[in-house]
Amino acid sequence: MNSGVNERGTPLARARAVAPRIRAAADEIDEGRRIPQPLADELIDLGMFRLLVPSSLGGEQMDWLDYLDVVRTIAYADASVGWCINQGAVFATTSCRAPTALADEVWRDPRTVVANGPPQGVTSESVPGGYRLSGRWNFSSGCRHANWMAALNADRGAPPRLHLIPKDQVRFVDAWQVQGLRGTGSFSFEVKDLFVPDSRTMPLNVPPYADGAIYLTPQGLLFACGFGCVALGNARAAIDSTEEFASDKRPRFGSRPLSQDPVVQQAVGKAEAIWRGAKALLHHTVGEVWDAIRARGAITLQERVELRMAGTHAIRESARAVDICYNLSGSSSIFADRAIQRRFQDAHVITQQVQGREAHYETVGQFFVGEEPRGVI
């Protein structure tokens, strides 16, 4: 495994170094609904989208727990950027299942960022030399700084196949009119009767070609735990800003700062406990599962359930902690130029994404009461 130590320092050191520039660009990120290109270029240069790419392709193939610290650090600066980093880095683990020539063409390039999205109305017809592809793919986070688009087929009964398409061959659809995670720029993209050569397609239901425990973990659970850390980073920023606000703010008709109000003190204590508990569960669970996979070379059903539980819980509890902070901030929290407003919106958009759905608790509960889990694990 690549230690991630090079002339640029560890990934976490790089994340901490770029965080002030991310924070400074927060308004531009939100208003432009994208990571500004100069900042995106810097993140690409720092290797932030290649943290989980196999070392055999020149990636960092990070330790999973260390990776989660990087995601949380970036999300503390801005949740949209943290989301894009996790989306790009986790999806890049697809490279471990790509045929050698395709992996070299797409993922050996140090500037590659691949965006993707769930399919809608897709047809993929086998033709001589490749596939004739039509359809639409939604929620393509980070597509505006990506250079490749990954289009999954949706044919019933057909094995899952991914089509890798240069960005300039797709048409983008601006369907991202939202209030939270605006900076992810999660547009849709479309193609119609596009020929995709065989050499740029790959099956997904194959074992990983690359060695490493990270590639034995279901990609959906890598997403879940990474987005859990996006939520944790976002909530930590909300809590810190609220604690600072309470130290200075004096309520109308009051002479003492909010920090001396017992109600405020109790609420802050609850937010801290909620956040710390969710973070501890996520990191403890990932740590135990990570050690087991490395020792055993496989992941069990129970470990998958526990990862789903920890990722979902981090997302849901982070939103609960942010809600406490939002309520403590009073009428000032409703204005768009207040940091707590953006953190509030971001937190609740994260809960609506597939990895944060409350229904995952039902799947977890089914397993623990001895039933067959019926959800996505």
Coordinates of C-alpha atoms in Angstrom, one line a residue:
M1 CA 0.0 0.0 0.0
N2 CA 1.1 3.5 -0.8
S3 CA 1.8 5.4 2.4
G4 CA 0.6 8.7 0.8
V5 CA 3.8 10.4 2.0
N6 CA 5.6 12.2 -0.8
E7 CA 7.1 15.6 -1.5
R8 CA 3.6 17.2 -0.9
G9 CA 3.1 15.6 2.5
T10 CA 0.4 13.2 3.6
P11 CA -3.1 13.6 2.2
L12 CA -4.3 14.9 5.5
A13 CA -1.6 17.5 5.6
R14 CA -2.6 18.6 2.0
A15 CA -6.2 18.7 3.0
R16 CA -5.4 21.0 6.0
A17 CA -3.3 23.2 3.8
V18 CA -5.9 23.8 1.2
A19 CA -8.8 24.1 3.6
P20 CA -8.4 27.9 4.2
R21 CA -8.6 28.5 0.4
I22 CA -11.8 26.3 0.3
R23 CA -13.3 28.3 3.1
A24 CA -12.4 31.6 1.4
A25 CA -14.2 30.4 -1.8
A26 CA -17.4 29.3 0.0
D27 CA -19.6 32.1 -1.4
E28 CA -18.3 31.6 -4.9
I29 CA -18.8 27.8 -4.6
D30 CA -22.4 28.3 -3.5
E31 CA -23.3 31.0 -6.0
G32 CA -21.6 29.3 -8.9
R33 CA -23.0 25.9 -8.0
R34 CA -19.5 24.4 -8.7
I35 CA -16.0 24.3 -7.3
P36 CA -14.3 27.3 -9.1
Q37 CA -12.0 25.9 -11.7
P38 CA -8.7 27.2 -10.2
L39 CA -9.6 25.6 -6.9
A40 CA -10.7 22.4 -8.6
D41 CA -7.4 22.4 -10.5
E42 CA -5.5 22.7 -7.2
L43 CA -7.5 19.8 -5.7
I44 CA -6.7 17.7 -8.7
D45 CA -3.0 18.7 -8.5
L46 CA -3.0 17.7 -4.8
G47 CA -4.3 14.2 -5.8
M48 CA -7.5 14.6 -3.8
F49 CA -9.6 12.6 -6.3
R50 CA -7.0 9.7 -6.5
L51 CA -6.7 8.9 -2.8
L52 CA -8.3 5.4 -3.3
V53 CA -6.9 4.7 -6.8
P54 CA -4.7 1.5 -6.7
S55 CA -1.1 2.2 -6.3
S56 CA -0.5 0.1 -9.4
L57 CA -2.1 2.9 -11.3
G58 CA -0.2 5.6 -9.5
G59 CA -2.9 6.3 -6.9
E60 CA -2.4 6.6 -3.2
Q61 CA -4.5 3.5 -2.1
M62 CA -5.0 5.1 1.3
D63 CA -5.8 3.4 4.6
W64 CA -9.6 3.8 4.9
L65 CA -9.6 5.4 8.3
D66 CA -7.0 8.0 7.3
Y67 CA -9.1 8.7 4.2
L68 CA -12.1 9.4 6.3
D69 CA -10.1 12.0 8.2
V70 CA -9.3 13.7 4.9
V71 CA -13.0 13.9 3.9
R72 CA -14.1 15.3 7.2
T73 CA -11.4 17.9 7.1
I74 CA -12.4 19.1 3.6
A75 CA -16.1 19.0 4.5
Y76 CA -15.4 21.2 7.6
A77 CA -14.2 23.8 5.2
D78 CA -17.1 23.3 2.7
A79 CA -19.6 20.5 2.5
S80 CA -20.0 20.6 -1.2
V81 CA -16.3 20.3 -1.8
G82 CA -16.1 17.4 0.7
W83 CA -19.0 15.7 -1.1
C84 CA -17.2 16.0 -4.5
I85 CA -14.0 14.7 -3.1
N86 CA -15.7 11.6 -1.6
Q87 CA -17.8 11.1 -4.7
G88 CA -14.8 11.3 -7.0
A89 CA -12.4 9.3 -4.8
V90 CA -14.8 6.5 -4.0
F91 CA -16.0 6.1 -7.6
A92 CA -12.4 5.9 -8.7
T93 CA -12.2 2.5 -6.9
T94 CA -14.1 1.3 -10.1
S95 CA -10.6 1.3 -11.6
C96 CA -9.8 -1.9 -9.7
R97 CA -12.3 -3.8 -11.9
A98 CA -11.4 -2.1 -15.2
P99 CA -9.5 -4.0 -17.9
T100 CA -5.9 -3.0 -18.0
A101 CA -6.1 -0.9 -21.2
L102 CA -9.1 1.0 -20.0
A103 CA -7.7 1.5 -16.5
D104 CA -4.5 2.9 -18.1
E105 CA -6.4 5.2 -20.5
V106 CA -8.7 6.7 -17.8
W107 CA -7.2 6.3 -14.3
R108 CA -3.5 6.4 -14.9
D109 CA -3.9 10.0 -16.0
P110 CA -3.1 12.0 -12.8
R111 CA -5.7 14.6 -13.7
T112 CA -8.6 12.2 -14.3
V113 CA -11.9 12.9 -12.4
V114 CA -14.8 10.6 -13.4
A115 CA -18.4 11.7 -12.7
N116 CA -21.4 9.5 -12.8
G117 CA -25.1 9.3 -11.8
P118 CA -28.0 6.9 -11.6
P119 CA -29.5 5.9 -15.0
Q120 CA -32.8 6.9 -16.4
G121 CA -34.3 5.5 -19.5
V122 CA -31.1 4.0 -20.7
T123 CA -30.6 1.6 -23.7
S124 CA -27.3 0.0 -24.6
E125 CA -27.5 -1.9 -27.8
S126 CA -24.6 -4.2 -28.7
V127 CA -23.3 -3.3 -32.2
P128 CA -20.1 -4.3 -34.0
G129 CA -17.1 -3.0 -32.1
G130 CA -19.1 -1.6 -29.2
Y131 CA -22.4 -0.3 -28.0
R132 CA -25.0 2.2 -29.2
L133 CA -25.9 4.2 -26.1
S134 CA -28.9 6.5 -25.3
G135 CA -30.2 7.8 -22.0
R136 CA -29.9 10.2 -19.1
W137 CA -28.0 10.0 -15.9
N138 CA -28.9 12.3 -12.9
F139 CA -27.2 13.7 -9.8
S140 CA -23.7 13.7 -11.4
S141 CA -21.9 15.4 -8.6
G142 CA -18.6 17.1 -9.7
C143 CA -19.4 16.8 -13.4
R144 CA -18.3 20.3 -14.1
H145 CA -14.7 19.6 -13.1
A146 CA -14.6 16.0 -14.4
N147 CA -13.1 14.9 -17.7
W148 CA -14.8 11.6 -18.0
M149 CA -18.4 10.6 -17.5
A150 CA -19.4 7.0 -16.5
A151 CA -22.7 5.9 -17.8
L152 CA -24.3 2.7 -16.3
N153 CA -26.8 0.7 -18.3
A154 CA -30.1 0.0 -16.8
D155 CA -31.3 -2.9 -19.0
R156 CA -33.4 -5.4 -17.0
G157 CA -31.8 -8.8 -16.9
A158 CA -28.6 -7.6 -18.4
P159 CA -25.3 -7.6 -16.4
P160 CA -24.3 -4.2 -15.2
R161 CA -22.0 -2.5 -17.7
L162 CA -20.3 0.8 -17.4
H163 CA -19.6 3.1 -20.4
L164 CA -16.7 5.6 -20.1
I165 CA -17.3 8.7 -22.2
P166 CA -15.1 11.7 -22.7
K167 CA -16.9 14.7 -21.2
D168 CA -17.2 16.6 -24.5
Q169 CA -19.4 13.8 -25.9
V170 CA -22.3 14.3 -23.5
R171 CA -24.9 17.0 -23.1
F172 CA -25.4 18.4 -19.7
V173 CA -28.8 19.3 -18.3
D174 CA -29.1 21.9 -15.5
A175 CA -31.5 20.2 -13.2
W176 CA -29.6 21.3 -10.0
Q177 CA -31.9 24.0 -8.7
V178 CA -31.4 23.4 -5.0
Q179 CA -30.6 25.1 -1.7
G180 CA -28.2 22.7 -0.1
L181 CA -24.9 21.2 -1.5
R182 CA -25.3 23.7 -4.4
G183 CA -21.6 23.6 -5.0
T184 CA -21.6 20.0 -6.1
G185 CA -23.1 21.1 -9.4
S186 CA -24.9 17.8 -9.6
F187 CA -26.3 18.2 -13.2
S188 CA -27.7 15.5 -15.3
F189 CA -26.1 14.4 -18.6
E190 CA -27.6 12.8 -21.7
V191 CA -26.4 11.0 -24.9
K192 CA -28.4 9.8 -27.9
D193 CA -27.3 7.1 -30.2
L194 CA -23.7 7.5 -29.1
F195 CA -21.3 4.8 -30.2
V196 CA -19.1 3.7 -27.3
P197 CA -16.3 1.3 -28.3
D198 CA -15.8 -2.0 -26.5
S199 CA -12.5 -0.7 -25.2
R200 CA -14.3 2.0 -23.2
T201 CA -16.8 -0.3 -21.5
M202 CA -16.4 -2.6 -18.6
P203 CA -18.5 -5.1 -16.6
L204 CA -19.0 -4.4 -12.9
N205 CA -19.9 -7.9 -11.6
V206 CA -16.2 -9.1 -11.7
P207 CA -13.7 -9.5 -8.9
P208 CA -11.2 -6.7 -8.3
Y209 CA -8.0 -7.0 -10.3
A210 CA -6.1 -4.8 -7.8
D211 CA -5.0 -6.1 -4.4
G212 CA -6.1 -4.3 -1.3
A213 CA -8.8 -4.4 1.4
I214 CA -10.4 -1.2 0.2
Y215 CA -11.4 -3.0 -3.0
L216 CA -13.0 -5.9 -1.1
T217 CA -15.5 -3.4 0.6
P218 CA -18.7 -2.8 -1.4
Q219 CA -18.5 0.6 -3.1
G220 CA -21.9 1.6 -1.8
L221 CA -20.6 1.3 1.8
L222 CA -17.5 3.3 0.9
F223 CA -19.8 6.0 -0.3
A224 CA -22.0 5.7 2.8
C225 CA -19.2 6.0 5.3
G226 CA -17.5 8.8 3.3
F227 CA -20.7 10.8 3.1
G228 CA -21.1 10.2 6.8
C229 CA -17.8 12.0 7.2
V230 CA -19.0 14.8 5.0
A231 CA -22.0 15.2 7.3
L232 CA -19.8 15.0 10.4
G233 CA -17.4 17.7 9.0
N234 CA -20.4 19.9 8.1
A235 CA -21.9 19.5 11.6
R236 CA -18.6 20.1 13.4
A237 CA -18.3 23.4 11.6
A238 CA -21.9 24.3 12.6
I239 CA -21.2 23.5 16.2
D240 CA -17.9 25.4 16.4
S241 CA -19.5 28.5 14.8
T242 CA -22.4 28.3 17.2
E243 CA -20.2 28.0 20.2
E244 CA -18.3 31.1 19.1
F245 CA -21.5 32.9 18.3
A246 CA -22.9 32.1 21.8
S247 CA -19.8 33.6 23.5
D248 CA -20.4 37.0 21.8
K249 CA -24.1 37.2 21.2
R250 CA -26.3 39.0 23.7
P251 CA -30.1 38.4 23.3
R252 CA -32.4 41.3 22.8
F253 CA -33.4 42.7 26.2
G254 CA -30.6 40.7 27.8
S255 CA -27.3 41.8 29.3
R256 CA -25.5 38.5 29.4
P257 CA -24.0 36.5 26.5
L258 CA -25.9 33.4 25.3
S259 CA -23.1 31.3 26.6
Q260 CA -24.3 32.0 30.2
D261 CA -27.8 30.9 29.5
P262 CA -28.5 27.4 31.0
V263 CA -30.8 26.5 28.1
V264 CA -28.1 27.3 25.6
Q265 CA -25.5 25.4 27.6
Q266 CA -27.7 22.3 27.7
A267 CA -28.4 22.5 24.0
V268 CA -24.7 22.8 23.1
G269 CA -23.9 19.9 25.4
K270 CA -26.5 17.8 23.6
A271 CA -25.1 18.8 20.2
E272 CA -21.6 17.9 21.3
A273 CA -22.7 14.5 22.6
I274 CA -24.7 13.7 19.5
W275 CA -21.8 14.6 17.2
R276 CA -19.1 12.8 19.2
G277 CA -21.2 9.7 19.6
A278 CA -21.9 9.5 15.8
K279 CA -18.3 10.0 15.0
A280 CA -17.1 7.4 17.5
L281 CA -19.5 4.8 16.1
L282 CA -18.4 5.4 12.5
H283 CA -14.7 5.3 13.2
H284 CA -14.9 2.4 15.6
T285 CA -17.0 0.4 13.1
V286 CA -14.8 1.2 10.1
G287 CA -11.7 0.4 12.1
E288 CA -12.9 -3.0 13.2
V289 CA -14.2 -3.9 9.8
W290 CA -11.1 -2.7 8.1
D291 CA -8.9 -4.8 10.3
A292 CA -11.1 -7.8 9.8
I293 CA -11.1 -7.5 6.0
R294 CA -7.3 -7.1 5.9
A295 CA -6.9 -10.2 8.0
R296 CA -9.5 -12.3 6.3
G297 CA -9.6 -11.1 2.8
A298 CA -13.4 -10.8 2.7
I299 CA -16.3 -8.9 4.3
T300 CA -19.1 -10.6 6.1
L301 CA -22.8 -9.8 6.0
Q302 CA -22.7 -8.6 9.6
E303 CA -19.9 -6.3 8.8
R304 CA -21.8 -4.9 5.8
V305 CA -24.8 -4.3 8.0
E306 CA -22.7 -2.6 10.7
L307 CA -21.1 -0.2 8.1
R308 CA -24.5 0.6 6.7
M309 CA -25.7 1.4 10.3
A310 CA -22.7 3.6 11.1
G311 CA -22.8 5.5 7.8
T312 CA -26.5 6.2 8.1
H313 CA -26.3 7.1 11.7
A314 CA -23.5 9.6 11.1
I315 CA -25.6 11.4 8.5
R316 CA -28.8 11.4 10.4
E317 CA -27.3 12.4 13.8
S318 CA -25.1 15.1 12.2
A319 CA -28.3 16.7 10.9
R320 CA -29.8 16.5 14.4
A321 CA -26.8 18.3 15.8
V322 CA -27.0 21.0 13.1
D323 CA -30.7 21.5 13.9
I324 CA -29.8 22.3 17.5
C325 CA -27.3 24.9 16.3
Y326 CA -29.7 26.4 13.9
N327 CA -32.3 26.8 16.6
L328 CA -29.8 28.4 19.0
S329 CA -28.8 31.0 16.4
G330 CA -32.2 32.6 16.5
S331 CA -33.5 34.9 13.7
S332 CA -30.0 35.6 12.4
S333 CA -29.9 32.0 11.2
I334 CA -32.4 32.5 8.4
F335 CA -30.3 34.8 6.3
A336 CA -28.5 33.4 3.3
D337 CA -25.2 35.1 4.2
R338 CA -25.0 33.3 7.5
A339 CA -22.8 30.2 7.7
I340 CA -25.3 28.3 9.8
Q341 CA -27.9 28.7 7.1
R342 CA -25.7 27.0 4.5
R343 CA -24.7 24.3 7.0
F344 CA -28.4 23.7 7.8
Q345 CA -29.3 23.3 4.1
D346 CA -26.3 21.1 3.4
A347 CA -27.0 18.8 6.3
H348 CA -30.6 18.2 5.2
V349 CA -29.7 17.6 1.6
I350 CA -27.2 15.0 2.7
T351 CA -30.0 13.1 4.6
Q352 CA -32.1 13.0 1.4
Q353 CA -29.4 11.2 -0.6
V354 CA -29.7 7.5 -0.9
Q355 CA -26.9 6.8 1.6
G356 CA -28.7 8.9 4.3
R357 CA -32.2 7.5 4.1
E358 CA -33.8 6.7 7.4
A359 CA -35.1 3.4 5.9
H360 CA -31.6 2.0 6.3
Y361 CA -32.3 1.6 10.0
E362 CA -35.1 -0.9 9.1
T363 CA -32.6 -3.0 7.1
V364 CA -30.2 -3.0 10.0
G365 CA -33.0 -3.9 12.4
Q366 CA -34.1 -6.8 10.3
F367 CA -30.6 -8.3 10.5
F368 CA -30.3 -7.9 14.3
V369 CA -33.7 -9.5 15.0
G370 CA -32.8 -12.5 12.9
E371 CA -34.6 -11.7 9.6
E372 CA -33.1 -11.5 6.2
P373 CA -32.1 -7.8 5.6
R374 CA -34.1 -6.6 2.6
G375 CA -32.5 -3.2 2.0
V376 CA -29.3 -2.1 0.3
I377 CA -26.2 -3.3 2.2

